[in-house]
Amino acid sequence: MFANTNKKVIRINGSPSRLFAVLKKAEQWPVWDVDLKAVTLTDKQAALTNLEGATGSLTMNNGRSFDFVIRNVIENEQVEYLTKLPGADADWYWKFKAVDESAQAVDLEMGVRITGNVGFVWNLLFAPFLPKAFDICTRNLKTLVEEGKVDGKDVSGLFQ
């Protein structure tokens, strides 16, 4: 069975709780995720109170849609979601921890683990695009947490 991880790490000047507050609003992911056009949650109300196990559909900018399930949520530390691909699973994740006791900066790791019998094929397909996408997404998360902005536009009201 194939397994591979692609990732990007960045330091964000903000608290783990602030970053978690942004990540837990799944329907707002397209604001900062370069590849997403829309996120539709199956049960939006349930996801607001318990993100773990929330399901829905991701619509990419190219028009393709994928079902997903949010899992392995650890408040103020981690959010993951799983998408099933033909012959493989893609676990997309954000892991973060405070740099020191003051909890005013976090190191964020954004990545994807691709596993499965044909995971190597999906890895080959994704590999050329992931570094740029991760660079843009982590930069957007950084400016969103630090300044409330994405690409210079104030979007802080979406994440109150």
mmCIF file of C-alpha atoms in Angstrom:
data_model
loop_
_atom_site.group_PDB
_atom_site.id
_atom_site.type_symbol
_atom_site.label_atom_id
_atom_site.label_comp_id
_atom_site.label_asym_id
_atom_site.label_seq_id
_atom_site.Cartn_x
_atom_site.Cartn_y
_atom_site.Cartn_z
ATOM 1 C CA MET A 1 0.000 0.000 0.000
ATOM 2 C CA PHE A 2 1.282 3.459 -0.964
ATOM 3 C CA ALA A 3 1.556 6.287 1.572
ATOM 4 C CA ASN A 4 2.975 9.765 1.026
ATOM 5 C CA THR A 5 2.700 13.144 2.764
ATOM 6 C CA ASN A 6 3.081 16.581 1.202
ATOM 7 C CA LYS A 7 3.167 19.550 3.590
ATOM 8 C CA LYS A 8 4.048 23.171 4.299
ATOM 9 C CA VAL A 9 4.933 24.743 7.660
ATOM 10 C CA ILE A 10 4.533 28.430 8.501
ATOM 11 C CA ARG A 11 4.634 30.573 11.667
ATOM 12 C CA ILE A 12 1.536 32.644 12.377
ATOM 13 C CA ASN A 13 1.478 35.464 14.918
ATOM 14 C CA GLY A 14 -1.783 34.603 16.600
ATOM 15 C CA SER A 15 -3.206 32.245 19.172
ATOM 16 C CA PRO A 16 -4.112 28.606 18.547
ATOM 17 C CA SER A 17 -7.724 29.458 19.460
ATOM 18 C CA ARG A 18 -7.854 32.182 16.783
ATOM 19 C CA LEU A 19 -6.561 29.814 14.094
ATOM 20 C CA PHE A 20 -8.976 27.096 15.248
ATOM 21 C CA ALA A 21 -11.860 29.579 15.061
ATOM 22 C CA VAL A 22 -11.009 30.176 11.388
ATOM 23 C CA LEU A 23 -10.551 26.491 10.521
ATOM 24 C CA LYS A 24 -13.753 25.330 12.205
ATOM 25 C CA LYS A 25 -15.859 27.487 9.865
ATOM 26 C CA ALA A 26 -15.709 24.972 7.034
ATOM 27 C CA GLU A 27 -18.161 26.808 4.780
ATOM 28 C CA GLN A 28 -15.767 29.773 4.815
ATOM 29 C CA TRP A 29 -12.729 27.743 3.671
ATOM 30 C CA PRO A 30 -13.060 29.067 0.079
ATOM 31 C CA VAL A 31 -12.286 32.568 1.400
ATOM 32 C CA TRP A 32 -8.666 31.538 1.998
ATOM 33 C CA ASP A 33 -8.261 28.213 0.108
ATOM 34 C CA VAL A 34 -7.040 28.882 -3.420
ATOM 35 C CA ASP A 35 -8.594 25.730 -4.912
ATOM 36 C CA LEU A 36 -12.058 25.751 -3.330
ATOM 37 C CA LYS A 37 -15.102 27.332 -4.891
ATOM 38 C CA ALA A 38 -17.640 26.143 -2.298
ATOM 39 C CA VAL A 39 -18.049 23.981 0.792
ATOM 40 C CA THR A 40 -21.508 22.614 1.535
ATOM 41 C CA LEU A 41 -22.108 20.959 4.878
ATOM 42 C CA THR A 42 -24.723 18.212 5.148
ATOM 43 C CA ASP A 43 -25.876 19.508 8.557
ATOM 44 C CA LYS A 44 -24.615 23.042 9.085
ATOM 45 C CA GLN A 45 -26.173 23.429 12.553
ATOM 46 C CA ALA A 46 -24.595 20.220 13.868
ATOM 47 C CA ALA A 47 -21.200 21.246 12.489
ATOM 48 C CA LEU A 48 -21.379 24.519 14.425
ATOM 49 C CA THR A 49 -21.581 22.663 17.730
ATOM 50 C CA ASN A 50 -19.455 19.602 16.897
ATOM 51 C CA LEU A 51 -17.080 19.722 13.953
ATOM 52 C CA GLU A 52 -15.936 16.111 14.450
ATOM 53 C CA GLY A 53 -17.778 13.872 11.979
ATOM 54 C CA ALA A 54 -19.272 16.729 9.955
ATOM 55 C CA THR A 55 -19.828 15.733 6.333
ATOM 56 C CA GLY A 56 -20.413 17.579 3.128
ATOM 57 C CA SER A 57 -19.179 18.337 -0.344
ATOM 58 C CA LEU A 58 -16.192 20.330 -1.583
ATOM 59 C CA THR A 59 -16.547 22.021 -4.971
ATOM 60 C CA MET A 60 -13.230 22.852 -6.577
ATOM 61 C CA ASN A 61 -12.603 25.850 -8.827
ATOM 62 C CA ASN A 62 -12.469 23.427 -11.778
ATOM 63 C CA GLY A 63 -16.071 22.379 -11.027
ATOM 64 C CA ARG A 64 -15.310 18.901 -9.661
ATOM 65 C CA SER A 65 -16.917 17.971 -6.351
ATOM 66 C CA PHE A 66 -15.768 15.570 -3.657
ATOM 67 C CA ASP A 67 -17.563 14.311 -0.572
ATOM 68 C CA PHE A 68 -15.654 14.768 2.666
ATOM 69 C CA VAL A 69 -15.809 14.008 6.364
ATOM 70 C CA ILE A 70 -14.090 16.083 9.057
ATOM 71 C CA ARG A 71 -12.273 13.963 11.611
ATOM 72 C CA ASN A 72 -9.482 13.873 14.165
ATOM 73 C CA VAL A 73 -10.424 17.313 15.444
ATOM 74 C CA ILE A 74 -8.482 18.446 18.489
ATOM 75 C CA GLU A 75 -9.595 21.884 19.615
ATOM 76 C CA ASN A 76 -6.843 24.494 19.205
ATOM 77 C CA GLU A 77 -4.454 21.865 17.761
ATOM 78 C CA GLN A 78 -5.721 20.042 14.686
ATOM 79 C CA VAL A 79 -8.413 19.691 12.005
ATOM 80 C CA GLU A 80 -8.443 17.005 9.302
ATOM 81 C CA TYR A 81 -10.801 15.988 6.560
ATOM 82 C CA LEU A 82 -10.905 12.858 4.453
ATOM 83 C CA THR A 83 -11.797 12.687 0.782
ATOM 84 C CA LYS A 84 -12.155 9.308 -0.914
ATOM 85 C CA LEU A 85 -10.549 9.062 -4.332
ATOM 86 C CA PRO A 86 -10.745 6.062 -6.671
ATOM 87 C CA GLY A 87 -8.265 3.613 -5.140
ATOM 88 C CA ALA A 88 -6.954 6.021 -2.504
ATOM 89 C CA ASP A 89 -7.751 8.200 0.499
ATOM 90 C CA ALA A 90 -6.580 11.782 0.857
ATOM 91 C CA ASP A 91 -6.335 13.091 4.424
ATOM 92 C CA TRP A 92 -5.990 16.883 4.289
ATOM 93 C CA TYR A 93 -4.902 18.409 7.583
ATOM 94 C CA TRP A 94 -3.875 21.428 9.600
ATOM 95 C CA LYS A 95 -1.803 20.761 12.717
ATOM 96 C CA PHE A 96 -0.697 23.632 14.894
ATOM 97 C CA LYS A 97 0.764 24.342 18.286
ATOM 98 C CA ALA A 98 1.775 27.375 20.275
ATOM 99 C CA VAL A 99 5.409 28.333 19.864
ATOM 100 C CA ASP A 100 5.770 29.082 23.587
ATOM 101 C CA GLU A 101 3.769 29.522 26.795
ATOM 102 C CA SER A 102 2.472 32.953 25.765
ATOM 103 C CA ALA A 103 0.445 31.254 22.984
ATOM 104 C CA GLN A 104 0.703 34.350 20.783
ATOM 105 C CA ALA A 105 2.264 32.526 17.839
ATOM 106 C CA VAL A 106 1.696 29.104 16.298
ATOM 107 C CA ASP A 107 3.569 26.893 13.918
ATOM 108 C CA LEU A 108 1.028 25.632 11.385
ATOM 109 C CA GLU A 109 1.607 22.517 9.308
ATOM 110 C CA MET A 110 -0.783 22.131 6.381
ATOM 111 C CA GLY A 111 -0.594 18.949 4.390
ATOM 112 C CA VAL A 112 -2.141 15.917 2.766
ATOM 113 C CA ARG A 113 -1.476 12.221 3.336
ATOM 114 C CA ILE A 114 -2.367 10.080 0.351
ATOM 115 C CA THR A 115 -2.731 6.368 0.953
ATOM 116 C CA GLY A 116 -4.138 3.408 -0.919
ATOM 117 C CA ASN A 117 -3.460 0.969 -3.702
ATOM 118 C CA VAL A 118 -3.253 3.664 -6.386
ATOM 119 C CA GLY A 119 -2.248 6.492 -4.065
ATOM 120 C CA PHE A 120 1.012 6.870 -5.970
ATOM 121 C CA VAL A 121 -0.975 7.863 -9.076
ATOM 122 C CA TRP A 122 -2.907 10.524 -7.150
ATOM 123 C CA ASN A 123 0.334 11.739 -5.606
ATOM 124 C CA LEU A 124 1.838 12.139 -9.078
ATOM 125 C CA LEU A 125 -1.249 14.067 -10.199
ATOM 126 C CA PHE A 126 -1.328 16.360 -7.145
ATOM 127 C CA ALA A 127 2.432 16.815 -6.608
ATOM 128 C CA PRO A 128 2.990 19.541 -9.239
ATOM 129 C CA PHE A 129 0.218 21.717 -7.760
ATOM 130 C CA LEU A 130 0.540 21.195 -4.014
ATOM 131 C CA PRO A 131 3.554 23.407 -3.201
ATOM 132 C CA LYS A 132 1.996 26.508 -4.771
ATOM 133 C CA ALA A 133 -1.461 25.769 -3.335
ATOM 134 C CA PHE A 134 -0.034 25.202 0.162
ATOM 135 C CA ASP A 135 2.042 28.393 -0.117
ATOM 136 C CA ILE A 136 -1.030 30.449 -1.010
ATOM 137 C CA CYS A 137 -3.342 28.814 1.540
ATOM 138 C CA THR A 138 -0.879 29.134 4.435
ATOM 139 C CA ARG A 139 -0.115 32.744 3.479
ATOM 140 C CA ASN A 140 -3.854 33.469 3.398
ATOM 141 C CA LEU A 141 -4.362 31.819 6.785
ATOM 142 C CA LYS A 142 -1.453 33.838 8.174
ATOM 143 C CA THR A 143 -2.835 37.205 7.027
ATOM 144 C CA LEU A 144 -6.354 36.206 8.047
ATOM 145 C CA VAL A 145 -5.318 35.318 11.602
ATOM 146 C CA GLU A 146 -2.870 38.223 11.948
ATOM 147 C CA GLU A 147 -4.760 41.011 10.148
ATOM 148 C CA GLY A 148 -8.256 39.737 9.345
ATOM 149 C CA LYS A 149 -7.448 40.032 5.640
ATOM 150 C CA VAL A 150 -7.037 37.782 2.598
ATOM 151 C CA ASP A 151 -5.360 39.282 -0.463
ATOM 152 C CA GLY A 152 -5.658 42.724 1.147
ATOM 153 C CA LYS A 153 -9.443 42.413 1.558
ATOM 154 C CA ASP A 154 -10.907 42.669 5.068
ATOM 155 C CA VAL A 155 -12.824 39.450 5.760
ATOM 156 C CA SER A 156 -12.603 39.559 9.542
ATOM 157 C CA GLY A 157 -16.386 39.814 9.886
ATOM 158 C CA LEU A 158 -16.775 36.289 8.524
ATOM 159 C CA PHE A 159 -14.760 34.824 11.386
ATOM 160 C CA GLN A 160 -16.115 36.604 14.470
#
